[in-house]
Amino acid sequence: MPRKPIKQFSVEWLQILDEQGQPDRPLLPALSPKEIQSLYEWMVLARVFDEKALALQREGRLGTYAPVRGQEATQVGSAHALGPADWVFPAFREMGVGIVRGIPMRMLFQYWSGDERGSEIPLHQHYFPTSIPVGTHIPHAVGAAWAAKLRKDPVVVAVYFGDGATSKGDFHEAMNMAGVFHLPVVFICQNNQWAISMPARRQTAAPTLAQKAIAYGFTGIQVDGNDIFAVYKVAKEAVEKARAGDGPTFIECLTYRMADHTTADDASRYRTEEMLKPWIAKDPIKRLRKFMDIESLWTSSYGEQVRTEAERRVAESVKEFEAQPPPDPADMFRYTYYELTPPLKEQMDDLLNFLKDREPKKE
Amino acid sequence: MPRKPIKQFSVEWLQILDEQGQPDRPLLPALSPKEIQSLYEWMVLARVFDEKALALQREGRLGTYAPVRGQEATQVGSAHALGPADWVFPAFREMGVGIVRGIPMRMLFQYWSGDERGSEIPLHQHYFPTSIPVGTHIPHAVGAAWAAKLRKDPVVVAVYFGDGATSKGDFHEAMNMAGVFHLPVVFICQNNQWAISMPARRQTAAPTLAQKAIAYGFTGIQVDGNDIFAVYKVAKEAVEKARAGDGPTFIECLTYRMADHTTADDASRYRTEEMLKPWIAKDPIKRLRKFMDIESLWTSSYGEQVRTEAERRVAESVKEFEAQPPPDPADMFRYTYYELTPPLKEQMDDLLNFLKDREPKKE
Amino acid sequence: MPRLNIVQAVNQGLRQEMDRNPAVIVLGEDVGLDGGVFRVTEGLLARFGEDRVIDTPLSESGIVGIAIGMAAYGLVPVAEIQFMGFLYGAMEQLISHASRIRTRSRGRYHCPLVVRTPYGAGIHAPEHHSESTEAMLVHTPGLKVVVPASPYEAKGLLISAIRDPDPVIFLEPSRIYRAIKEEVPEKEYSIPLGVARRVREGEDLTLISWGAMLQPMVAAANHAATEGISAEVIDLRTLSPIDSESILVSVRKTGRVVIVHEAPRTGGLGGEVAALIAERALDYLEAPIVRVTGFDTAVPLPKMENYYLPNKERVLQAIHHVMEV
Amino acid sequence: MPRLNIVQAVNQGLRQEMDRNPAVIVLGEDVGLDGGVFRVTEGLLARFGEDRVIDTPLSESGIVGIAIGMAAYGLVPVAEIQFMGFLYGAMEQLISHASRIRTRSRGRYHCPLVVRTPYGAGIHAPEHHSESTEAMLVHTPGLKVVVPASPYEAKGLLISAIRDPDPVIFLEPSRIYRAIKEEVPEKEYSIPLGVARRVREGEDLTLISWGAMLQPMVAAANHAATEGISAEVIDLRTLSPIDSESILVSVRKTGRVVIVHEAPRTGGLGGEVAALIAERALDYLEAPIVRVTGFDTAVPLPKMENYYLPNKERVLQAIHHVMEV
Ligand SMILES: Cc1ncc(C[n+]2csc(CCOP(=O)(O)OP(=O)(O)O)c2C)c(N)n1
Ligand SMILES: Cc1ncc(C[n+]2csc(CCOP(=O)(O)OP(=O)(O)O)c2C)c(N)n1
Ligand SMILES: [Mg+2]
Ligand SMILES: [Mg+2]
């Protein structure tokens, strides 16, 4: 039946480094050797942090933890594209982003130990506290972008979320508003191909997540999320476009969750070693290392030194984290409102009196 | 920057009758002259119903009412594509669909008079009661389609909603699930270009609503919603496709809300006569009439007869509607649960005792 | 002094706060050109422009969600949800985020957001236009909940709500939007949140309510006066944090209580009020506490809503009941 | 008889109902291959296949929304929401639709839907994994709300919930999912909804709770017994419709009441229970009603959740308090 095509759309894909670290040279972003090294160092730091967090969790020194492993290029590459005045709205698996933004690792450990003081992130880092309900923080980013635009601040807002988040209503409402209001937001979707046990291909019938942006009238692009140059380059362009007033971009970073969903999960229930294996070969840190090797930016002594330094910093942070005094039960009441309301004041006094004669109960 | 295009999409448009009623003949759907006449008759009936409802509302005999005017081709054309066993999930402006499905007009009047008995639609009509919260009924349609599929019933589910509804999270979650589960649903979006005072171009940055289906991995198409043949044809194909197990379709019917949003609205606050004028020329009933004229299916005496018959039927329905006894206050309690719970039983008895000695208060 | 209705009083309060503080913005469905379906935001678009008066897509969760982001960034958004029955779509944003941004960040961020929404039955509207689920919001720590019952109150409480550094849900009783006119000072003034209002002094019993239910309650109190019953009438006006002191002072004086609300009885805020009294003023009670409320049903469509809604007669019946004990 | 924990008991109940009635289906996030994050649906996919055990996208509103459509068509969907803290996204579907399909259609359609969700604090989980906002659901006419407090109860109540022709929210206290094992009959049995359970007979005071709070309450009652205080313990188990008769019978006997819940105090269901008593058993009360509850704050992260949660000592303190009056 002859129907008239009235609109055409296409979704593009970008990869710069192949699995062997071989670059498509004309595509390489303008990064100095030093910058490239620092990208590598961030990724290693994120990896070491992650490994330490898992170890602490196993020893009962941390609560449930959501590992980053495999997503370091996506996180470090995109975070590096942001300026210090830009704002970040993370979900819960963004420790790599947090580390690049300069959030003290001590606080990240604290957060995952179940201590609220880990969310007391200094304002100047423009890094919003962790949002647990999947996808629900995406509108916050859009609202902040409106505010920045209204204030004429040259600020771009980046919001991070996963493949699972794209199914949630709030993703839709926020994306749509970003399109309508033409806001300076970069949507960074880490398609790590799993939402707990749900593979991405059962999360949606769309063959790419990038094409979801078509519904909102702006560009979506898919990049190799294990290729830090591709991620950085696309993110940088999106940030510049947003800063120039040219509206939002949706970036699907195709990557892989190499670990369990969280320490409370057992991925072997729903995925095989076979499924994981190809992604070990695609490890984003390995890939950059291969490239750096080719470019003579990497030696084994440099590699060792980076690892050792990361371990030292992480160990230091663990020490700081574990040196924190226990939280004050009054804190539970203090931050509910600007001022304690009369009912809260009463409840706080009741609890404090109750505790006065008793050891705080521990389980 | 050379990015590799990996996916292409296009959105198509269908019109069969132009504004003068001139058909693109090869595209004409296979409809007998009698069927064409009955489509015309349904549209006129919907129009007459609508006019009567507005008149009744002005006289205080009906409550707030949401007029259909302008959307008759969209509603009648798509409803005609459904079989009697198919299910319909309407929003609130679907009186044209309801009439084609055989819902007694008496009940439609009742509903809009604020009488719940107007929603007591016979089950065999497979027409779900009106859903007021915009977009929130779309998942119901998807769920019913799953059930039908599970039961192996050859049933297709049609769900109606407006342009405004496409911004709501539930639209997104439902569309996505329909795609993932490959369900027999036809999404019929009546883009009447207004959501109360919001023009469709401010509802979304997407130039068509049809392209929203790309996000969910199935086909979206835009049709001229004032062209009953185009609507019917596309709907029919979508219904057959769904019935064949080939999944959902999203149909954007581009039409126009010719009246106020509801009788509580005053469209002159946000749109001018100038904006409305072109759409008067595109009136869907006029257009079919012109075509029928060309085809010698329409004479002025036929036209008059159709109108008179419609008026008679509507007048009859008004009579039936106004002959209904007042509702029984106990009904308020009866349908909350299958059985009256003890608290409800008590509350009902309290009210009935209270009322026994008093005239029911009227305002 | 000009006599205004609630719509006009809220409109004036909004305009004055927007004049005073450039961080205050308004957003919602049809709040711009249309001036809101009840005309509460009329004229604001013309005065403040599209940057500060934002017509949004049809997205309740999105409206509240973006308002949270705006607030975190430093604006003071006043979001309109067209009817309380459509607020449920935004519950996750309210409960999981708006109410917790402050505590989650230990005070680094806060959320000085106001969500205005018409609420309550009695306007002969379709389904979902008559909700009064204020109890759910009151049960959400971190939110404040305010309900004005007259034009003067509306303006003063709205101004406080906008200036409050925490998220405030501002429920506007649509049934009396235009039903009452009273003198409303042209200049800005505020009424503190968290403080109930004694509408009528009395000795024999205490009547407690808020919003549109004040009217039948006061009518019943006036009628009772003709029978020699002296009723004290309290308008809670801030439902969260609740002013238990004012309630208790009155109940300790009168020893008898009738609570009136239009929400369904079970789980309504009347239970909380009764519980406060049963905890703290039990010894003063001379009669069982009586609640006059909506029923545990959906609010029926207009043809039956007057059966649903508490009215003067039902309140009066309750007054007689507690006085007879 | 096999000794099961709550997870196993619910699993067995689900399996048996699915065996018995082909219209019963299960849907939710990770309910298939993964067997649910708490393993409650373990083995169901293998037994019943993908048509009846449906792994859904991450869409809480969609899950409840499609379940409503399924139910209207004739299925009996049992939807899992992964944690109660994610139920808020489905509030609009629950309040505006699930609870009203029957009344809206005057009984033509109904909605025999069960929404299961783990609820409550005490599992050392991240934010939003510790919610207990049952009061909001109880305040929604048309829903039923059920909370089992032990494995035996869990299976019997679940089977009733599935067979109930109305929408039932089934709240599973995650804190005691695996903490209690008890004998659970292999064969199917049901426990009627709407009827409270007397867990312990007593004369001096009545303790009322539900869910995971039963445990500290019973522990406190046992301790009080060693002090010569005889506490009657009531497990409400169906929160809506509430079994006021059982409450009143007990209170009329004992004259003293302590209500325990982990939800924030203000607007919690304890208020409703207290109000029922203040309305109907005031004359029997010998002491003020006392509520031992969570605080009016968000549930804190694990490091502080034990400060938040009512425990045996706090209940005991309340017992002493009401006994001293
Ligand atoms: C609204 C909501 N529903 C369910 C959950 C439980 N949950 C936590 S993470 C997760 C999967 C998220 O998948 P994705 O968005 O892809 O992020 P990823 O975990 O892969 O980083 C689920 C279902 C939640 N946190 N929030
Ligand atoms: C969730 C929700 N929000 C707001 C409203 C108020 N409202 C009723 S109709 C409408 C506009 C709907 O626009 P559209 O979906 O295009 O349908 P149309 O009215 O054009 O038929 C709005 C905002 C509502 N009913 N439901
Ligand atoms: Mg993922
Ligand atoms: Mg429209």
PDB file of C-alpha atoms in Angstrom, chain B residues 184-343:
ATOM      1  CA  PRO B 184      -2.444  -7.779  19.913  1.00  0.00           C
ATOM      2  CA  VAL B 185      -3.055  -4.119  20.716  1.00  0.00           C
ATOM      3  CA  VAL B 186      -3.865  -1.217  18.465  1.00  0.00           C
ATOM      4  CA  PHE B 187      -2.991   2.139  19.990  1.00  0.00           C
ATOM      5  CA  ILE B 188      -5.261   4.775  18.533  1.00  0.00           C
ATOM      6  CA  CYS B 189      -3.967   8.204  19.306  1.00  0.00           C
ATOM      7  CA  GLN B 190      -6.352  10.958  18.403  1.00  0.00           C
ATOM      8  CA  ASN B 191      -4.042  13.858  17.886  1.00  0.00           C
ATOM      9  CA  ASN B 192      -6.669  16.563  18.004  1.00  0.00           C
ATOM     10  CA  GLN B 193      -3.811  19.002  18.457  1.00  0.00           C
ATOM     11  CA  TRP B 194      -4.880  20.209  21.871  1.00  0.00           C
ATOM     12  CA  ALA B 195      -4.612  19.054  25.420  1.00  0.00           C
ATOM     13  CA  ILE B 196      -6.892  21.643  26.958  1.00  0.00           C
ATOM     14  CA  SER B 197      -4.856  24.773  26.155  1.00  0.00           C
ATOM     15  CA  MET B 198      -1.626  23.058  25.168  1.00  0.00           C
ATOM     16  CA  PRO B 199      -1.050  22.776  21.448  1.00  0.00           C
ATOM     17  CA  ALA B 200       0.442  19.442  20.393  1.00  0.00           C
ATOM     18  CA  ARG B 201       3.659  21.101  19.274  1.00  0.00           C
ATOM     19  CA  ARG B 202       4.289  22.095  22.873  1.00  0.00           C
ATOM     20  CA  GLN B 203       3.354  18.678  24.177  1.00  0.00           C
ATOM     21  CA  THR B 204       6.421  17.179  22.574  1.00  0.00           C
ATOM     22  CA  ALA B 205       9.358  18.196  20.437  1.00  0.00           C
ATOM     23  CA  ALA B 206       8.744  15.246  18.135  1.00  0.00           C
ATOM     24  CA  PRO B 207       7.291  16.470  14.840  1.00  0.00           C
ATOM     25  CA  THR B 208       4.949  13.497  14.684  1.00  0.00           C
ATOM     26  CA  LEU B 209       3.476  11.395  17.439  1.00  0.00           C
ATOM     27  CA  ALA B 210       3.682   8.359  15.185  1.00  0.00           C
ATOM     28  CA  GLN B 211       7.458   8.296  15.563  1.00  0.00           C
ATOM     29  CA  LYS B 212       7.052   7.599  19.256  1.00  0.00           C
ATOM     30  CA  ALA B 213       6.446   3.973  18.353  1.00  0.00           C
ATOM     31  CA  ILE B 214      10.063   3.722  17.210  1.00  0.00           C
ATOM     32  CA  ALA B 215      11.057   3.856  20.853  1.00  0.00           C
ATOM     33  CA  TYR B 216       9.159   0.651  21.442  1.00  0.00           C
ATOM     34  CA  GLY B 217      10.265  -1.317  18.440  1.00  0.00           C
ATOM     35  CA  PHE B 218       7.015  -1.400  16.523  1.00  0.00           C
ATOM     36  CA  THR B 219       5.304   0.508  13.765  1.00  0.00           C
ATOM     37  CA  GLY B 220       3.793   3.927  14.138  1.00  0.00           C
ATOM     38  CA  ILE B 221       1.913   5.554  11.325  1.00  0.00           C
ATOM     39  CA  GLN B 222       0.247   8.899  10.888  1.00  0.00           C
ATOM     40  CA  VAL B 223      -3.054   9.133   9.093  1.00  0.00           C
ATOM     41  CA  ASP B 224      -5.342  11.942   8.168  1.00  0.00           C
ATOM     42  CA  GLY B 225      -7.804  11.558  11.008  1.00  0.00           C
ATOM     43  CA  ASN B 226     -10.455  13.522   9.167  1.00  0.00           C
ATOM     44  CA  ASP B 227     -10.385  11.028   6.330  1.00  0.00           C
ATOM     45  CA  ILE B 228     -12.494   8.112   7.424  1.00  0.00           C
ATOM     46  CA  PHE B 229     -11.164   5.844   4.697  1.00  0.00           C
ATOM     47  CA  ALA B 230      -7.562   6.372   5.684  1.00  0.00           C
ATOM     48  CA  VAL B 231      -8.393   5.801   9.321  1.00  0.00           C
ATOM     49  CA  TYR B 232     -10.433   2.730   8.582  1.00  0.00           C
ATOM     50  CA  LYS B 233      -7.829   1.253   6.280  1.00  0.00           C
ATOM     51  CA  VAL B 234      -4.905   1.700   8.602  1.00  0.00           C
ATOM     52  CA  ALA B 235      -6.918   0.528  11.599  1.00  0.00           C
ATOM     53  CA  LYS B 236      -8.157  -2.498   9.721  1.00  0.00           C
ATOM     54  CA  GLU B 237      -4.632  -3.482   8.761  1.00  0.00           C
ATOM     55  CA  ALA B 238      -3.431  -2.995  12.307  1.00  0.00           C
ATOM     56  CA  VAL B 239      -6.274  -5.099  13.654  1.00  0.00           C
ATOM     57  CA  GLU B 240      -5.545  -7.883  11.180  1.00  0.00           C
ATOM     58  CA  LYS B 241      -1.874  -7.739  11.936  1.00  0.00           C
ATOM     59  CA  ALA B 242      -2.568  -7.961  15.651  1.00  0.00           C
ATOM     60  CA  ARG B 243      -4.983 -10.806  15.155  1.00  0.00           C
ATOM     61  CA  ALA B 244      -2.402 -12.651  13.103  1.00  0.00           C
ATOM     62  CA  GLY B 245      -0.011 -12.505  16.052  1.00  0.00           C
ATOM     63  CA  ASP B 246       2.196  -9.870  14.474  1.00  0.00           C
ATOM     64  CA  GLY B 247       2.109  -7.472  17.373  1.00  0.00           C
ATOM     65  CA  PRO B 248       1.018  -3.960  18.142  1.00  0.00           C
ATOM     66  CA  THR B 249       0.655  -0.864  15.988  1.00  0.00           C
ATOM     67  CA  PHE B 250       0.502   2.772  16.950  1.00  0.00           C
ATOM     68  CA  ILE B 251      -1.786   4.937  14.848  1.00  0.00           C
ATOM     69  CA  GLU B 252      -1.653   8.683  15.073  1.00  0.00           C
ATOM     70  CA  CYS B 253      -4.846  10.140  13.673  1.00  0.00           C
ATOM     71  CA  LEU B 254      -4.195  13.765  12.890  1.00  0.00           C
ATOM     72  CA  THR B 255      -7.443  15.586  13.533  1.00  0.00           C
ATOM     73  CA  TYR B 256      -8.717  18.623  15.377  1.00  0.00           C
ATOM     74  CA  ARG B 257     -10.739  19.349  18.459  1.00  0.00           C
ATOM     75  CA  MET B 258     -13.244  21.754  16.941  1.00  0.00           C
ATOM     76  CA  ALA B 259     -15.026  22.633  20.174  1.00  0.00           C
ATOM     77  CA  ASP B 260     -13.921  23.678  23.635  1.00  0.00           C
ATOM     78  CA  HIS B 261     -12.019  21.071  25.620  1.00  0.00           C
ATOM     79  CA  THR B 262     -15.114  20.547  27.748  1.00  0.00           C
ATOM     80  CA  THR B 263     -18.098  22.634  28.645  1.00  0.00           C
ATOM     81  CA  ALA B 264     -16.006  23.914  31.562  1.00  0.00           C
ATOM     82  CA  ASP B 265     -13.429  25.295  29.142  1.00  0.00           C
ATOM     83  CA  ASP B 266     -13.295  28.437  27.039  1.00  0.00           C
ATOM     84  CA  ALA B 267     -11.008  27.814  24.090  1.00  0.00           C
ATOM     85  CA  SER B 268     -11.065  31.459  23.051  1.00  0.00           C
ATOM     86  CA  ARG B 269      -8.608  32.112  25.840  1.00  0.00           C
ATOM     87  CA  TYR B 270      -5.885  30.259  23.993  1.00  0.00           C
ATOM     88  CA  ARG B 271      -6.808  29.849  20.365  1.00  0.00           C
ATOM     89  CA  THR B 272      -8.141  32.172  17.755  1.00  0.00           C
ATOM     90  CA  GLU B 273     -10.926  31.761  15.230  1.00  0.00           C
ATOM     91  CA  GLU B 274      -8.192  31.935  12.605  1.00  0.00           C
ATOM     92  CA  MET B 275      -6.632  28.779  13.957  1.00  0.00           C
ATOM     93  CA  LEU B 276      -9.914  26.930  13.875  1.00  0.00           C
ATOM     94  CA  LYS B 277     -11.039  28.034  10.424  1.00  0.00           C
ATOM     95  CA  PRO B 278      -8.970  25.689   8.222  1.00  0.00           C
ATOM     96  CA  TRP B 279     -10.290  22.795  10.208  1.00  0.00           C
ATOM     97  CA  ILE B 280     -13.871  23.698   9.548  1.00  0.00           C
ATOM     98  CA  ALA B 281     -13.046  23.186   5.895  1.00  0.00           C
ATOM     99  CA  LYS B 282     -11.551  19.819   6.768  1.00  0.00           C
ATOM    100  CA  ASP B 283     -14.656  18.656   8.638  1.00  0.00           C
ATOM    101  CA  PRO B 284     -14.652  14.873   8.399  1.00  0.00           C
ATOM    102  CA  ILE B 285     -18.372  14.545   7.823  1.00  0.00           C
ATOM    103  CA  LYS B 286     -18.350  17.097   5.031  1.00  0.00           C
ATOM    104  CA  ARG B 287     -15.460  15.296   3.446  1.00  0.00           C
ATOM    105  CA  LEU B 288     -17.158  11.927   3.318  1.00  0.00           C
ATOM    106  CA  ARG B 289     -20.315  13.594   2.092  1.00  0.00           C
ATOM    107  CA  LYS B 290     -18.406  15.160  -0.800  1.00  0.00           C
ATOM    108  CA  PHE B 291     -16.977  11.793  -1.703  1.00  0.00           C
ATOM    109  CA  MET B 292     -20.401  10.177  -1.503  1.00  0.00           C
ATOM    110  CA  ASP B 293     -21.742  12.944  -3.664  1.00  0.00           C
ATOM    111  CA  ILE B 294     -19.101  12.207  -6.277  1.00  0.00           C
ATOM    112  CA  GLU B 295     -19.982   8.535  -6.032  1.00  0.00           C
ATOM    113  CA  SER B 296     -23.704   9.239  -6.113  1.00  0.00           C
ATOM    114  CA  LEU B 297     -24.151   7.771  -2.671  1.00  0.00           C
ATOM    115  CA  TRP B 298     -25.533  10.972  -1.258  1.00  0.00           C
ATOM    116  CA  THR B 299     -28.569  13.056  -2.080  1.00  0.00           C
ATOM    117  CA  SER B 300     -29.931  15.896  -0.085  1.00  0.00           C
ATOM    118  CA  SER B 301     -32.994  13.892   0.783  1.00  0.00           C
ATOM    119  CA  TYR B 302     -30.793  11.050   1.974  1.00  0.00           C
ATOM    120  CA  GLY B 303     -28.791  13.556   3.966  1.00  0.00           C
ATOM    121  CA  GLU B 304     -31.901  14.986   5.504  1.00  0.00           C
ATOM    122  CA  GLN B 305     -33.232  11.589   6.303  1.00  0.00           C
ATOM    123  CA  VAL B 306     -30.008  10.581   8.031  1.00  0.00           C
ATOM    124  CA  ARG B 307     -30.043  13.720  10.101  1.00  0.00           C
ATOM    125  CA  THR B 308     -33.701  13.329  11.017  1.00  0.00           C
ATOM    126  CA  GLU B 309     -33.254   9.721  11.987  1.00  0.00           C
ATOM    127  CA  ALA B 310     -30.227  10.623  14.100  1.00  0.00           C
ATOM    128  CA  GLU B 311     -32.200  13.361  15.798  1.00  0.00           C
ATOM    129  CA  ARG B 312     -35.039  10.994  16.473  1.00  0.00           C
ATOM    130  CA  ARG B 313     -32.760   8.404  18.007  1.00  0.00           C
ATOM    131  CA  VAL B 314     -30.966  10.964  20.119  1.00  0.00           C
ATOM    132  CA  ALA B 315     -34.243  12.497  21.281  1.00  0.00           C
ATOM    133  CA  GLU B 316     -35.464   9.051  22.197  1.00  0.00           C
ATOM    134  CA  SER B 317     -32.318   8.441  24.203  1.00  0.00           C
ATOM    135  CA  VAL B 318     -32.710  11.720  26.014  1.00  0.00           C
ATOM    136  CA  LYS B 319     -36.200  10.671  26.971  1.00  0.00           C
ATOM    137  CA  GLU B 320     -35.002   7.325  28.251  1.00  0.00           C
ATOM    138  CA  PHE B 321     -32.182   9.038  30.080  1.00  0.00           C
ATOM    139  CA  GLU B 322     -34.453  11.511  31.754  1.00  0.00           C
ATOM    140  CA  ALA B 323     -36.935   8.827  32.696  1.00  0.00           C
ATOM    141  CA  GLN B 324     -34.409   7.068  34.918  1.00  0.00           C
ATOM    142  CA  PRO B 325     -35.332   7.070  38.577  1.00  0.00           C
ATOM    143  CA  PRO B 326     -32.846   8.782  40.874  1.00  0.00           C
ATOM    144  CA  PRO B 327     -29.988   6.592  42.005  1.00  0.00           C
ATOM    145  CA  ASP B 328     -30.264   4.754  45.274  1.00  0.00           C
ATOM    146  CA  PRO B 329     -27.844   6.068  47.913  1.00  0.00           C
ATOM    147  CA  ALA B 330     -27.111   2.501  48.969  1.00  0.00           C
ATOM    148  CA  ASP B 331     -25.458   2.028  45.563  1.00  0.00           C
ATOM    149  CA  MET B 332     -22.558   4.104  46.833  1.00  0.00           C
ATOM    150  CA  PHE B 333     -21.628   1.243  49.128  1.00  0.00           C
ATOM    151  CA  ARG B 334     -22.685  -1.778  47.147  1.00  0.00           C
ATOM    152  CA  TYR B 335     -19.983  -1.918  44.548  1.00  0.00           C
ATOM    153  CA  THR B 336     -16.917  -1.077  46.580  1.00  0.00           C
ATOM    154  CA  TYR B 337     -16.244  -4.747  47.265  1.00  0.00           C
ATOM    155  CA  TYR B 338     -17.877  -7.960  46.207  1.00  0.00           C
ATOM    156  CA  GLU B 339     -19.491  -8.080  49.617  1.00  0.00           C
ATOM    157  CA  LEU B 340     -20.195  -5.218  51.956  1.00  0.00           C
ATOM    158  CA  THR B 341     -17.416  -5.175  54.532  1.00  0.00           C
ATOM    159  CA  PRO B 342     -18.509  -4.656  58.146  1.00  0.00           C
ATOM    160  CA  PRO B 343     -17.387  -1.003  58.212  1.00  0.00           C
TER     161      PRO B 343
END
